[in-house]
Short mmCIF file of C-alpha atoms in Angstrom, two decimals:
data_model
loop_
_atom_site.label_atom_id
_atom_site.label_comp_id
_atom_site.label_asym_id
_atom_site.label_seq_id
_atom_site.Cartn_x
_atom_site.Cartn_y
_atom_site.Cartn_z
CA UNK A 1 0.18 15.61 12.45
CA UNK A 2 4.19 16.20 13.43
CA UNK A 3 3.85 15.02 16.81
CA UNK A 4 1.82 11.70 15.57
CA UNK A 5 4.85 11.02 13.06
CA UNK A 6 7.46 11.44 15.89
CA UNK A 7 5.19 9.28 18.02
CA UNK A 8 5.24 6.70 15.30
CA UNK A 9 8.76 6.62 14.73
CA UNK A 10 9.52 6.06 18.14
CA UNK A 11 7.44 3.26 18.52
CA UNK A 12 8.89 1.60 15.31
CA UNK A 13 12.55 2.02 17.00
CA UNK A 14 11.29 0.09 20.08
CA UNK A 15 9.09 -2.42 18.58
CA UNK A 16 11.74 -3.34 15.75
CA UNK A 17 14.72 -3.42 18.27
CA UNK A 18 12.63 -5.90 20.22
CA UNK A 19 11.73 -7.98 17.16
CA UNK A 20 15.38 -7.94 15.67
CA UNK A 21 17.32 -8.42 19.30
CA UNK A 22 15.21 -10.55 21.11
CA UNK A 23 12.56 -12.46 18.75
CA UNK A 24 14.93 -13.41 16.15
CA UNK A 25 17.86 -14.06 18.56
CA UNK A 26 16.16 -16.24 21.24
CA UNK A 27 13.56 -18.15 19.64
CA UNK A 28 11.77 -18.03 23.24
CA UNK A 29 8.78 -16.19 22.54
CA UNK A 30 5.34 -18.27 23.36
CA UNK A 31 3.86 -20.53 20.81
CA UNK A 32 0.45 -21.75 22.46
CA UNK A 33 -2.48 -20.60 20.38
CA UNK A 34 -5.03 -18.20 21.40
CA UNK A 35 -8.29 -19.85 22.67
CA UNK A 36 -10.76 -19.88 20.19
CA UNK A 37 -14.75 -18.77 20.45
CA UNK A 38 -17.22 -21.57 20.94
CA UNK A 39 -18.09 -22.84 17.53
CA UNK A 40 -22.07 -22.15 17.90
CA UNK A 41 -20.73 -18.29 17.83
CA UNK A 42 -22.10 -16.49 14.63
CA UNK A 43 -25.52 -18.40 14.34
CA UNK A 44 -28.07 -15.68 13.48
CA UNK A 45 -30.86 -15.31 15.82
CA UNK A 46 -33.21 -17.86 13.95
CA UNK A 47 -30.13 -20.45 13.60
CA UNK A 48 -29.87 -19.79 10.09
CA UNK A 49 -26.33 -19.61 8.88
CA UNK A 50 -25.10 -16.02 8.31
CA UNK A 51 -23.23 -15.27 4.95
CA UNK A 52 -20.66 -12.58 4.60
CA UNK A 53 -18.85 -11.35 1.55
CA UNK A 54 -15.31 -10.26 1.75
CA UNK A 55 -13.21 -8.58 -0.68
CA UNK A 56 -9.58 -7.82 -1.03
CA UNK A 57 -6.80 -7.34 -3.55
CA UNK A 58 -3.51 -8.78 -4.16
CA UNK A 59 -1.50 -11.42 -5.87
CA UNK A 60 -2.25 -14.89 -6.06
CA UNK A 61 -0.12 -15.71 -3.30
CA UNK A 62 -2.10 -13.35 -0.92
CA UNK A 63 -5.55 -15.20 -2.45
CA UNK A 64 -4.36 -18.34 -1.58
CA UNK A 65 -3.39 -17.53 2.14
CA UNK A 66 -6.49 -15.41 2.60
CA UNK A 67 -8.84 -18.48 1.50
CA UNK A 68 -7.20 -20.59 4.09
CA UNK A 69 -7.72 -18.04 6.72
CA UNK A 70 -11.20 -18.22 5.64
CA UNK A 71 -11.72 -21.84 5.43
CA UNK A 72 -10.10 -21.97 9.15
CA UNK A 73 -12.71 -19.55 10.55
CA UNK A 74 -15.22 -21.24 8.99
CA UNK A 75 -14.24 -24.47 10.67
CA UNK A 76 -14.46 -22.46 14.09
CA UNK A 77 -17.48 -20.75 13.45
CA UNK A 78 -19.72 -23.30 11.42
CA UNK A 79 -22.73 -20.70 11.52
CA UNK A 80 -20.61 -18.32 9.50
CA UNK A 81 -20.17 -18.46 5.64
CA UNK A 82 -17.35 -16.08 4.05
CA UNK A 83 -17.81 -15.54 0.43
CA UNK A 84 -14.74 -14.49 -1.00
CA UNK A 85 -14.27 -11.73 -3.68
CA UNK A 86 -10.82 -10.73 -4.91
CA UNK A 87 -8.99 -8.87 -7.70
CA UNK A 88 -5.73 -6.92 -8.48
CA UNK A 89 -5.72 -3.47 -6.97
CA UNK A 90 -6.83 -1.40 -9.82
CA UNK A 91 -9.70 -3.74 -10.38
CA UNK A 92 -10.59 -3.77 -6.91
CA UNK A 93 -11.26 -0.09 -6.68
CA UNK A 94 -13.23 0.05 -10.05
CA UNK A 95 -15.55 -2.83 -8.82
CA UNK A 96 -16.00 -1.41 -5.17
CA UNK A 97 -17.11 1.86 -6.63
CA UNK A 98 -19.54 0.11 -8.90
CA UNK A 99 -21.00 -1.83 -5.77
CA UNK A 100 -21.06 1.18 -3.75
CA UNK A 101 -23.15 3.03 -6.23
CA UNK A 102 -25.35 -0.01 -6.38
CA UNK A 103 -25.60 -0.10 -2.46
CA UNK A 104 -24.19 -3.49 -3.04
CA UNK A 105 -20.92 -3.19 -1.43
CA UNK A 106 -19.38 -6.54 0.67
CA UNK A 107 -19.92 -7.01 4.24
CA UNK A 108 -15.94 -6.85 4.68
CA UNK A 109 -13.49 -5.15 2.59
CA UNK A 110 -9.55 -4.36 2.46
CA UNK A 111 -9.29 -0.93 2.77
CA UNK A 112 -6.40 1.27 1.33
CA UNK A 113 -5.41 4.52 2.96
CA UNK A 114 -5.82 6.27 -0.53
CA UNK A 115 -9.55 5.73 -0.17
CA UNK A 116 -10.53 5.02 3.58
CA UNK A 117 -11.14 8.82 4.39
CA UNK A 118 -13.49 9.18 1.41
CA UNK A 119 -15.46 5.93 1.78
CA UNK A 120 -15.80 6.89 5.75
CA UNK A 121 -17.32 10.49 4.75
CA UNK A 122 -19.87 8.79 2.43
CA UNK A 123 -21.16 6.74 4.98
CA UNK A 124 -19.93 3.59 3.40
CA UNK A 125 -17.93 2.20 6.14
CA UNK A 126 -19.41 0.85 9.55
CA UNK A 127 -18.40 2.61 12.68
CA UNK A 128 -16.62 -0.31 14.50
CA UNK A 129 -16.55 1.79 17.95
CA UNK A 130 -19.73 -0.03 19.40
CA UNK A 131 -17.93 -3.55 18.48
CA UNK A 132 -14.33 -2.51 19.68
CA UNK A 133 -13.25 -4.37 22.91
CA UNK A 134 -16.02 -6.56 22.75
CA UNK A 135 -16.33 -8.61 19.37
CA UNK A 136 -13.19 -7.37 17.90
CA UNK A 137 -10.25 -6.39 20.30
CA UNK A 138 -8.23 -3.51 19.53
CA UNK A 139 -5.97 -3.08 22.42
CA UNK A 140 -2.78 -4.73 20.80
CA UNK A 141 -3.11 -2.55 17.60
CA UNK A 142 -1.27 0.67 17.26
CA UNK A 143 -3.39 3.19 19.09
CA UNK A 144 -1.82 6.25 17.22
CA UNK A 145 -3.01 4.52 13.88
CA UNK A 146 -6.57 3.94 15.14
CA UNK A 147 -7.10 7.58 16.31
CA UNK A 148 -5.15 9.31 13.62
CA UNK A 149 -6.07 7.28 10.57
CA UNK A 150 -8.53 4.64 11.33
CA UNK A 151 -11.09 6.88 12.82
CA UNK A 152 -12.45 9.33 10.60
CA UNK A 153 -14.89 12.25 11.75
CA UNK A 154 -14.89 10.43 15.25
CA UNK A 155 -15.95 6.81 13.74
CA UNK A 156 -13.76 3.96 13.81
CA UNK A 157 -14.00 2.76 10.31
CA UNK A 158 -10.59 1.15 9.79
CA UNK A 159 -8.49 -1.56 11.61
CA UNK A 160 -4.91 -1.31 10.56
CA UNK A 161 -3.53 -4.80 9.59
CA UNK A 162 0.28 -4.11 8.99
CA UNK A 163 2.84 -1.19 8.79
CA UNK A 164 4.38 -0.14 5.69
CA UNK A 165 6.86 2.01 3.62
CA UNK A 166 6.76 3.25 0.35
CA UNK A 167 10.09 1.86 -1.54
CA UNK A 168 11.59 0.95 -4.70
CA UNK A 169 12.08 -2.74 -5.32
CA UNK A 170 14.63 -3.63 -8.04
CA UNK A 171 16.47 -6.83 -9.86
CA UNK A 172 19.81 -7.29 -8.53
CA UNK A 173 20.71 -9.91 -11.16
CA UNK A 174 19.81 -7.01 -13.96
CA UNK A 175 22.36 -4.88 -12.42
CA UNK A 176 25.07 -7.75 -12.05
CA UNK A 177 24.53 -8.50 -15.52
CA UNK A 178 25.12 -5.04 -16.56
CA UNK A 179 28.31 -4.58 -14.64
CA UNK A 180 26.64 -1.92 -12.63
CA UNK A 181 26.77 -1.65 -8.94
CA UNK A 182 22.91 -1.59 -7.45
CA UNK A 183 21.44 1.32 -6.53
CA UNK A 184 22.28 2.54 -2.78
CA UNK A 185 19.62 2.18 -0.13
CA UNK A 186 19.40 6.33 0.01
CA UNK A 187 20.14 7.10 -3.62
CA UNK A 188 19.39 10.46 -4.75
CA UNK A 189 17.36 11.56 -7.98
CA UNK A 190 20.55 12.29 -9.69
CA UNK A 191 21.95 8.67 -9.01
CA UNK A 192 18.43 7.07 -9.78
CA UNK A 193 18.59 8.56 -13.28
CA UNK A 194 22.24 7.85 -13.79
CA UNK A 195 21.93 4.43 -13.03
CA UNK A 196 18.97 4.23 -15.43
CA UNK A 197 21.11 5.66 -18.25
CA UNK A 198 23.84 3.04 -17.57
CA UNK A 199 21.30 0.16 -17.49
CA UNK A 200 19.95 1.37 -20.72
CA UNK A 201 23.50 1.46 -22.34
CA UNK A 202 24.54 -2.09 -21.08
CA UNK A 203 21.70 -4.38 -21.71
CA UNK A 204 20.16 -3.46 -25.15
CA UNK A 205 16.83 -2.36 -26.60
CA UNK A 206 14.49 -4.53 -24.95
CA UNK A 207 15.67 -3.26 -21.57
CA UNK A 208 14.80 0.43 -20.17
CA UNK A 209 16.87 1.94 -17.34
CA UNK A 210 13.76 2.78 -15.10
CA UNK A 211 9.94 2.72 -14.97
CA UNK A 212 8.17 5.94 -15.83
CA UNK A 213 6.79 6.93 -12.64
CA UNK A 214 5.23 10.30 -13.70
CA UNK A 215 1.60 9.71 -14.15
CA UNK A 216 1.33 8.32 -10.46
CA UNK A 217 0.06 10.89 -8.25
CA UNK A 218 1.31 8.97 -5.20
CA UNK A 219 4.75 8.93 -7.00
CA UNK A 220 4.46 12.54 -7.23
CA UNK A 221 3.52 12.91 -3.63
CA UNK A 222 6.62 11.09 -2.68
CA UNK A 223 8.77 13.53 -4.61
CA UNK A 224 7.18 16.32 -3.11
CA UNK A 225 8.21 14.84 0.26
CA UNK A 226 11.97 14.74 -0.91
CA UNK A 227 11.83 18.52 -1.65
CA UNK A 228 9.94 19.57 1.52
CA UNK A 229 6.96 20.26 -0.19
CA UNK A 230 3.56 18.83 0.46
CA UNK A 231 0.67 17.46 -1.87
CA UNK A 232 -2.43 19.02 0.19
CA UNK A 233 -3.15 21.79 2.31
CA UNK A 234 -6.56 21.71 4.02
CA UNK A 235 -9.13 20.70 1.06
CA UNK A 236 -6.95 21.87 -1.70
CA UNK A 237 -3.51 21.11 -3.54
CA UNK A 238 -0.81 22.56 -1.55
CA UNK A 239 2.41 22.18 -3.46
CA UNK A 240 4.45 24.78 -5.67
CA UNK A 241 3.71 24.68 -9.38
CA UNK A 242 7.39 24.94 -9.77
CA UNK A 243 7.71 21.61 -8.13
CA UNK A 244 4.98 19.85 -10.44
CA UNK A 245 6.83 21.18 -13.31
CA UNK A 246 10.17 19.95 -12.53
CA UNK A 247 8.80 16.60 -11.68
CA UNK A 248 7.27 16.45 -15.44
CA UNK A 249 10.31 17.89 -16.92
CA UNK A 250 12.68 15.10 -15.28
CA UNK A 251 10.65 12.24 -16.61
CA UNK A 252 10.06 14.15 -20.09
CA UNK A 253 14.02 14.28 -20.56
CA UNK A 254 14.32 10.65 -19.74
CA UNK A 255 11.70 9.63 -21.96
CA UNK A 256 13.35 11.94 -24.75
CA UNK A 257 16.69 10.24 -24.07
CA UNK A 258 14.96 6.73 -24.32
CA UNK A 259 16.07 5.97 -20.83
CA UNK A 260 12.34 5.12 -19.93
CA UNK A 261 9.77 3.41 -22.06
CA UNK A 262 7.94 5.29 -24.47
CA UNK A 263 4.41 6.55 -23.59
CA UNK A 264 2.72 3.97 -25.99
CA UNK A 265 4.33 0.99 -23.80
CA UNK A 266 3.91 2.52 -20.71
CA UNK A 267 0.02 2.82 -21.24
CA UNK A 268 0.12 -1.31 -21.47
CA UNK A 269 1.33 -1.20 -17.71
CA UNK A 270 -0.96 1.30 -16.09
CA UNK A 271 -1.89 1.87 -13.42
CA UNK A 272 0.93 1.40 -11.50
CA UNK A 273 0.59 -0.39 -7.97
CA UNK A 274 -1.82 -3.34 -9.24
CA UNK A 275 0.11 -5.48 -6.76
CA UNK A 276 0.43 -8.31 -9.51
CA UNK A 277 3.96 -9.02 -10.10
CA UNK A 278 3.06 -11.21 -12.99
CA UNK A 279 1.73 -8.19 -14.71
CA UNK A 280 4.40 -5.36 -14.50
CA UNK A 281 7.59 -4.18 -16.25
CA UNK A 282 9.97 -5.45 -13.23
CA UNK A 283 8.69 -8.79 -13.63
CA UNK A 284 8.78 -9.26 -17.35
CA UNK A 285 12.39 -7.59 -17.34
CA UNK A 286 11.71 -4.48 -19.09
CA UNK A 287 13.20 -2.37 -16.32
CA UNK A 288 15.43 -3.23 -13.22
CA UNK A 289 13.71 -0.91 -10.80
CA UNK A 290 10.11 -0.40 -9.88
CA UNK A 291 8.08 2.05 -7.75
CA UNK A 292 6.36 3.50 -6.10
CA UNK A 293 6.14 0.17 -4.34
CA UNK A 294 5.80 -0.95 -0.49
CA UNK A 295 7.59 -3.06 2.04
CA UNK A 296 4.11 -5.11 2.27
CA UNK A 297 4.30 -6.09 -1.52
CA UNK A 298 7.68 -7.14 -1.53
CA UNK A 299 6.66 -10.77 -0.66
CA UNK A 300 4.43 -10.91 -3.58
CA UNK A 301 7.58 -10.37 -5.80
CA UNK A 302 9.93 -12.47 -3.74
CA UNK A 303 7.49 -15.34 -4.06
CA UNK A 304 7.91 -15.02 -8.07
CA UNK A 305 11.32 -13.57 -8.44
CA UNK A 306 12.75 -15.25 -5.42
CA UNK A 307 16.49 -13.81 -4.48
CA UNK A 308 16.76 -11.55 -7.35
CA UNK A 309 14.94 -8.90 -5.89
CA UNK A 310 15.95 -6.09 -2.98
CA UNK A 311 14.48 -2.89 -1.86
CA UNK A 312 15.96 0.52 -1.48
CA UNK A 313 14.19 3.93 -0.18
CA UNK A 314 12.42 6.19 -2.57
CA UNK A 315 14.67 8.74 -3.97
CA UNK A 316 15.91 11.85 -1.77
CA UNK A 317 16.72 15.36 -2.47
CA UNK A 318 16.50 17.42 0.39
CA UNK A 319 15.16 14.50 2.40
CA UNK A 320 13.79 10.97 1.65
CA UNK A 321 10.83 10.43 -0.39
CA UNK A 322 9.81 7.39 1.60
CA UNK A 323 6.83 7.61 3.78
CA UNK A 324 5.56 5.59 6.50
CA UNK A 325 1.80 4.46 6.20
CA UNK A 326 -0.40 1.39 7.28
CA UNK A 327 -0.12 -1.30 4.56
CA UNK A 328 -3.83 -1.50 4.55
CA UNK A 329 -6.95 -1.37 6.77
CA UNK A 330 -9.97 -3.96 7.21
CA UNK A 331 -13.12 -2.35 7.28
CA UNK A 332 -16.97 -3.42 7.21
CA UNK A 333 -20.06 -2.01 5.31
CA UNK A 334 -22.51 0.08 7.26
CA UNK A 335 -24.82 -1.93 4.88
CA UNK A 336 -24.23 -5.05 6.62
CA UNK A 337 -26.87 -7.13 7.82
CA UNK A 338 -24.69 -8.74 10.10
CA UNK A 339 -22.21 -6.44 11.71
CA UNK A 340 -21.70 -8.18 14.70
CA UNK A 341 -20.34 -11.54 12.75
CA UNK A 342 -18.42 -8.92 10.69
CA UNK A 343 -16.41 -7.83 13.60
CA UNK A 344 -16.08 -11.25 14.71
CA UNK A 345 -14.21 -12.05 11.40
CA UNK A 346 -12.19 -9.05 11.69
CA UNK A 347 -10.83 -10.03 15.30
CA UNK A 348 -9.92 -13.29 14.16
CA UNK A 349 -7.96 -12.17 10.93
CA UNK A 350 -6.10 -9.51 13.15
CA UNK A 351 -5.77 -11.25 16.54
CA UNK A 352 -5.72 -14.81 16.09
CA UNK A 353 -2.56 -16.80 16.09
CA UNK A 354 -4.25 -19.44 13.85
CA UNK A 355 -4.84 -16.82 11.43
CA UNK A 356 -1.32 -15.22 11.68
CA UNK A 357 0.18 -18.86 10.96
CA UNK A 358 -1.39 -18.91 7.57
CA UNK A 359 -0.88 -15.09 6.82
CA UNK A 360 2.68 -14.58 8.23
CA UNK A 361 4.17 -11.46 6.74
CA UNK A 362 2.09 -11.69 3.20
CA UNK A 363 0.71 -8.33 4.02
CA UNK A 364 3.40 -6.58 5.49
CA UNK A 365 4.57 -6.54 9.05
CA UNK A 366 1.72 -6.84 11.43
CA UNK A 367 0.36 -3.90 13.44
CA UNK A 368 -0.61 -6.10 16.51
CA UNK A 369 2.10 -5.96 18.79
CA UNK A 370 1.43 -9.53 20.03
CA UNK A 371 1.01 -11.10 16.83
CA UNK A 372 4.35 -9.53 15.67
CA UNK A 373 6.43 -10.94 18.55
CA UNK A 374 4.58 -14.57 18.14
CA UNK A 375 5.73 -14.78 14.41
CA UNK A 376 9.27 -13.00 15.27
CA UNK A 377 10.76 -16.51 15.75
CA UNK A 378 9.46 -17.87 12.36
CA UNK A 379 10.82 -14.85 10.30
CA UNK A 380 12.44 -16.06 6.87
CA UNK A 381 15.33 -13.97 5.48
CA UNK A 382 12.86 -12.25 3.48
CA UNK A 383 10.70 -11.20 6.45
CA UNK A 384 14.09 -9.96 8.41
CA UNK A 385 14.90 -8.02 4.98
CA UNK A 386 11.27 -6.31 5.34
CA UNK A 387 11.86 -5.48 9.16
CA UNK A 388 15.40 -4.20 8.21
CA UNK A 389 13.95 -1.90 5.55
CA UNK A 390 11.13 -0.48 7.72
CA UNK A 391 13.67 0.04 10.42
CA UNK A 392 15.82 1.97 8.07
CA UNK A 393 13.20 4.07 6.71
CA UNK A 394 11.88 4.92 10.18
CA UNK A 395 15.64 5.86 11.18
CA UNK A 396 15.93 8.55 8.45
CA UNK A 397 13.02 10.98 9.52
CA UNK A 398 10.32 9.93 7.02
CA UNK A 399 7.14 11.98 6.23
CA UNK A 400 3.85 10.41 7.09
CA UNK A 401 1.81 9.49 4.18
CA UNK A 402 -1.29 11.87 3.08
CA UNK A 403 -4.55 10.33 2.14
CA UNK A 404 -5.68 13.66 1.00
CA UNK A 405 -9.40 15.02 1.38
CA UNK A 406 -12.41 13.90 0.13
CA UNK A 407 -12.14 13.47 -3.73
CA UNK A 408 -8.82 12.31 -3.63
CA UNK A 409 -9.53 9.18 -5.54
CA UNK A 410 -11.11 11.30 -8.25
CA UNK A 411 -8.42 13.75 -8.66
CA UNK A 412 -5.89 10.77 -8.80
CA UNK A 413 -7.50 9.40 -11.64
CA UNK A 414 -7.34 12.98 -13.21
CA UNK A 415 -3.83 13.23 -12.55
CA UNK A 416 -3.21 10.02 -14.42
CA UNK A 417 -5.27 11.05 -17.36
CA UNK A 418 -3.38 14.57 -17.91
CA UNK A 419 -0.09 13.57 -17.52
CA UNK A 420 -0.68 10.68 -19.92
CA UNK A 421 -2.10 13.20 -22.15
CA UNK A 422 1.43 15.28 -21.66
CA UNK A 423 3.21 12.11 -22.43
CA UNK A 424 1.62 11.58 -25.90
CA UNK A 425 2.71 15.24 -26.74
CA UNK A 426 -0.94 16.47 -26.55
CA UNK A 427 -0.35 18.96 -23.84
CA UNK A 428 2.57 20.92 -22.84
CA UNK A 429 4.39 20.70 -19.42
CA UNK A 430 2.82 24.25 -18.63
CA UNK A 431 -0.62 23.28 -19.84
CA UNK A 432 -0.32 20.12 -17.94
CA UNK A 433 0.49 22.21 -14.82
CA UNK A 434 -2.23 24.76 -14.91
CA UNK A 435 -5.02 22.20 -16.02
CA UNK A 436 -4.58 19.84 -13.01
CA UNK A 437 -4.37 22.63 -10.37
CA UNK A 438 -7.59 24.06 -11.76
CA UNK A 439 -9.68 20.97 -12.33
CA UNK A 440 -8.37 19.28 -9.17
CA UNK A 441 -9.29 22.30 -6.91
CA UNK A 442 -12.92 21.96 -8.57
CA UNK A 443 -13.04 18.56 -7.50
CA UNK A 444 -12.08 19.29 -4.22
CA UNK A 445 -14.50 22.24 -3.98
CA UNK A 446 -17.32 19.89 -5.25
CA UNK A 447 -16.59 17.23 -2.50
CA UNK A 448 -15.84 19.44 0.32
CA UNK A 449 -18.15 22.16 0.37
#
C-alpha cells in the first residue's frame, strides 16, 4: 500500500500541474464532443425497452445535475429507461441495506469506499471485467485505483468517479465577525481547539466553537493517521488503545468546557457526513467549522453558502490527518437483468463529454484524465480552489484511506452508538475503549472467518 500511495501522489502532482499550468491558462484544450453510440443501442433482444434503476446520495444540486445526465442518456439511447432513486448519505445506506436483504437492489448504484469492499465480498456488486474495454471504457481512469480499490477479490466492482481528500470546511464570515484569524491550512489539534474557544467566547451562547466529531469512526481514523497510528491491522482493529482514550478525552474536555455542543444537541445532527448542507451545524450557523468533510462535498456547501466558505486540511499532530481517497465509485448489481446496458450507462456517466458538461465538478475532480483536461478551461474559482486543496494535500505526504475489513459498516455503527453513550455520561471513557475493541473484533471475526 505504501508504493501505491507514492504512485498516487506522483500522479496527482503531474496531473494537477497540467491542469493548473496548462488548462487554466491557455484555454486551448479541445472542446469537440465525443461521438455518441447509435440510438438503437440498448433495445432488449425482443425489442422491448430496458429499465434500469440508478441510486445515489447527495445534495439537491447533485440530484438536479444527475437527473439531467439521465435525461441526456435517454435521449441518446431511447431503448433504455433510467429510474432514479436518491437521498441523503445516511438514508442511502439504510435503504440500500434493506434492498440488498430483499434482493431488490438497484441496477446501478453510487458506492462509497466505506462500503465497496463489504458489498463486493458479499456478492452484491457485478464484476465489470467482462464489459471493461467494450461496453464501458476504463483506459482513461486511474489504473492504480482500479487495481487497488475498485478491484476486490479479483473482480472489478467499482469504477472511480473522482479524486478526493478529507478536509475541514469553515465559514470565513463567522471568523471575521469574531475578529479572529481563520484557521491555517495545516492547523494542529491544539490550534483547532484554541480557535474553537475563541469563537465560543466571542459569538455568544448560540454559537459553539467546533463540531463534535468524537462519535465518527472516520474522524477517529484521520486522528489516528495524524498521530502515526492505524485503524486496522488485517481483519482486526490495529490502533493503540491509548490513542482512542486520548481522542475521547480531548472531546470530553471540550464538551465540559462548553466549546462544542452538548450531547443532546449533537444527537439531532447525527450522523456526520449526510452530504446535505441544509441539515448540518455549519449551514445553520451553530459552528464555524465542520468535519470530517471532503473536497468533493465543497460544491454542495458553496452552492448554498457562496463565497463564505473555504477548506483546510484535517488537523495534524506528527503528520497531517487528511487522507487521499476516491470520492466515490459507480457500481452495478450482480442481480441486474441488463448488465450490458448498465455498463453502457456507466460508460456515458464517466467518459462522455455530454455528461461532463452537466456534472462538471459536482462529484469532485474527475478521475478520467481526458474529462479533467476537457473541463479545465471551464473551471470556476470554486473549482480552482478544489484543485489547489487537492494539490496541497497531495504535497504533504498524506496517508491513503483504509476502508477496513469486511464488517466495517457494522463496526462504524457500533462506534457511533458506544461513543454517544459515553457522551451522555452513561459509560466512562475506559469502558468505551475496552467495549469497542471487544465488540468490534467479534464483528470482524464473524465476518472474516
